[in-house]
Amino acid sequence: MSSTKGFNHRKYQATAGVNIPDRQWPGKTIDKAPTWCSVDLRDGNQALVEPMSVEQKLRMWDLLVKLGFKEIEVGFPSASQPDFDFVRALIEGDRIPEDVTIQILVQAREELIARSYEAMAGAKKAIVHVYNSTSPVQRERVFGLDKEGIKAIGVQGARWVKEYAKKYPETEWRFQYSPESFSSTEVEYATEVCDAVIAEWKDSGNPIIINLPATVECAGPNVFADQVEWFCRNTQYRKDITVSLHTHNDRGCAVAAAELGVMAGADRIEGTLLGNGERTGNMDIVTMAMNLYSQGIDPKLDLSGMDEIIAVSEYCTKIPLHPRHPYAGDLVFTAFSGSHQDAIRKCMSKQREDEHWQVAYLPIDPADLGRSYEAVIRINSQSGKGGVTWVLENDYGLNLPRWMQIDASRKVQAAAEALSGEISPQQIWNLFEEHYLSPAKACAVQDFSLSQNNAENDGQDVLNMHFNFAGEKIQLTGQGNGAISALVNAWQAHCGDAVEILDYSEHALNSGTASQAIAYVMLSVNNTRYVGVASHRDVVSASLQAVINAAVQSPSASVLQRKAS
């Protein structure tokens, strides 16, 4: 396909990498959760077509606190009256728990910094997050300043932050600085600016956070990790600061960049629930935290109520969650493929509570997130016996033998193909009843007796049975080693058929004295196979009925009606 004038890759150039041949991060592993800072109420909110109302912000705030966030960015109060009012509402309404620190964002301008401190007056603990842009394109095309001029903006902002904090001594202040567009800035220069800011703060006694943002994700996560490692190895003040990351998702790698960044030395991660944010979104804290969880690492967040997280997020942002969203989407624990369904069913049947999770295609247990196993298997025309078996076993208590699985799945698959869509568990059960259980109504066993006469019958059981067939009452009498054998012999004698039991299985449907039994029979009548199923409170009755249900499907069953008439 020929390229068009408007789609021309030559307009772009590769992002420069970092010269760090002895990089250490590829050999590192993450063994503990970073400090999390939610920016849903600031970065996530400013990215919305319709910003959150106060009621929605409070609902999101309550959720974030419930999940266990200890640092929450609550707004940009110097740039927005609603943000200012919301911060005041949290403080004056005493809605901030003792162990939670609020954070605000502000540009490196004195009047905005003064206004921000007004908004946070009375807070017990707070982080003032100041920033200025440092990338070449920002320096040259937005601000028209050289490197020294841009560094001076950051340093002056740091001074104002320190000076205004002294006016509010009742608050435990922490200072945070971001070289905006760190990912697009020469790493040597970004480190130089950060060190200059740290130098302004290091003797203030206020803990310092240096936040390294991928404001625009412009390279692979490995390049970002190199940038983070270079900073951590070359800043003069690594032991004196917390290194934080704020990645965006322009290339779809925000989570990967954050994880590699932690391997490269970062301590703290900023992001949003489910990845809401500017352009393609922020780092998805739910995904990264669950990635850690799936590796046996405590994420330090309680994400067990995933449905509540989704509901609140969708309500506050008005952004629906994609059904394939990692961990949280409606379909992520769902298998349509027949081979996947079969593997899941087999693994689940062998999974013990006292061992690590080992289920094919399910990296975590859906129950950990408040999800039900009822939704794990979904059935359509592409599904195999495993999916049908799972639904009948988990929803209706049927432990189908393998040959029964094959027969039942064929019938379900045919129905799915006819519908050209998904088959619900109720529809599967209806098909099972229609093809296997309902035929018993037309040929129901009315009564039977089973006796043993050692003298006359060589120790064999004698069966006398009456059942309905085509409106007629049919009597069968036979003997054998057990009720089923006696019935087969009686059928052969009555109809002249060659009958053989190929397979048989039965089990209780539920526990207790009132439990129902269900029996499955595969019968060969004149070398043709037939399947019969029946349930009854008595296992012998269920077994006899299952044999009759299979046998009456044979063409020779018409002999019964002729003899009856």
CSV table of C-alpha atoms in Angstrom, one decimal, residues 38-46 51-65 71-97 100-105 115-116 118-121 123 312 316:
chain,number,residue,atom,x,y,z
A,38,SER,CA,-3.2,8.7,43.5
A,39,VAL,CA,-3.6,11.7,41.2
A,40,ASP,CA,-7.2,10.8,40.2
A,41,LEU,CA,-8.5,14.0,41.8
A,42,ARG,CA,-6.0,16.3,40.0
A,43,ASP,CA,-4.5,14.8,36.8
A,44,GLY,CA,-7.4,12.4,36.3
A,45,ASN,CA,-9.9,15.1,36.9
A,46,GLN,CA,-8.4,17.7,34.7
A,51,PRO,CA,-14.8,17.7,35.5
A,52,MET,CA,-16.1,16.0,38.7
A,53,SER,CA,-18.6,17.7,40.8
A,54,VAL,CA,-17.9,18.2,44.5
A,55,GLU,CA,-20.1,15.2,45.3
A,56,GLN,CA,-18.2,13.1,42.8
A,57,LYS,CA,-14.8,14.2,44.1
A,58,LEU,CA,-15.9,13.3,47.7
A,59,ARG,CA,-17.0,9.9,46.5
A,60,MET,CA,-13.7,9.3,44.7
A,61,TRP,CA,-11.8,10.6,47.8
A,62,ASP,CA,-13.7,8.1,50.1
A,63,LEU,CA,-12.8,5.3,47.7
A,64,LEU,CA,-9.1,6.2,47.6
A,65,VAL,CA,-9.0,6.3,51.4
A,71,GLU,CA,-0.8,10.0,49.6
A,72,ILE,CA,-3.5,11.6,47.4
A,73,GLU,CA,-3.1,14.6,45.1
A,74,VAL,CA,-6.3,16.5,45.6
A,75,GLY,CA,-6.1,19.3,43.0
A,76,PHE,CA,-4.6,22.4,41.5
A,77,PRO,CA,-6.1,24.9,43.9
A,78,SER,CA,-4.3,28.0,42.6
A,79,ALA,CA,-5.6,27.5,39.1
A,80,SER,CA,-9.2,26.5,39.9
A,81,GLN,CA,-11.8,27.8,42.4
A,82,PRO,CA,-13.6,24.4,42.5
A,83,ASP,CA,-10.2,22.7,43.4
A,84,PHE,CA,-9.6,25.4,46.0
A,85,ASP,CA,-13.0,24.8,47.6
A,86,PHE,CA,-12.6,21.1,47.5
A,87,VAL,CA,-9.3,21.2,49.4
A,88,ARG,CA,-10.9,23.5,52.0
A,89,ALA,CA,-13.9,21.1,52.3
A,90,LEU,CA,-11.6,18.2,53.0
A,91,ILE,CA,-9.7,20.1,55.7
A,92,GLU,CA,-12.6,22.0,57.3
A,93,GLY,CA,-14.8,18.9,57.2
A,94,ASP,CA,-12.1,16.8,59.0
A,95,ARG,CA,-12.3,14.2,56.2
A,96,ILE,CA,-8.5,13.5,56.1
A,97,PRO,CA,-7.4,10.5,58.2
A,100,VAL,CA,-3.2,10.2,54.9
A,101,THR,CA,-1.2,13.1,53.3
A,102,ILE,CA,-2.8,15.4,50.8
A,103,GLN,CA,-0.8,16.8,47.9
A,104,ILE,CA,-1.4,19.7,45.6
A,105,LEU,CA,0.2,20.8,42.3
A,115,ARG,CA,-2.7,30.7,46.9
A,116,SER,CA,-1.9,27.0,47.3
A,118,GLU,CA,-4.0,29.3,51.6
A,119,ALA,CA,-5.9,26.3,50.3
A,120,MET,CA,-4.0,23.9,52.5
A,121,ALA,CA,-4.0,26.0,55.7
A,123,ALA,CA,-4.0,20.5,57.1
A,312,VAL,CA,-17.1,4.6,41.5
A,316,CYS,CA,-17.0,10.0,38.7
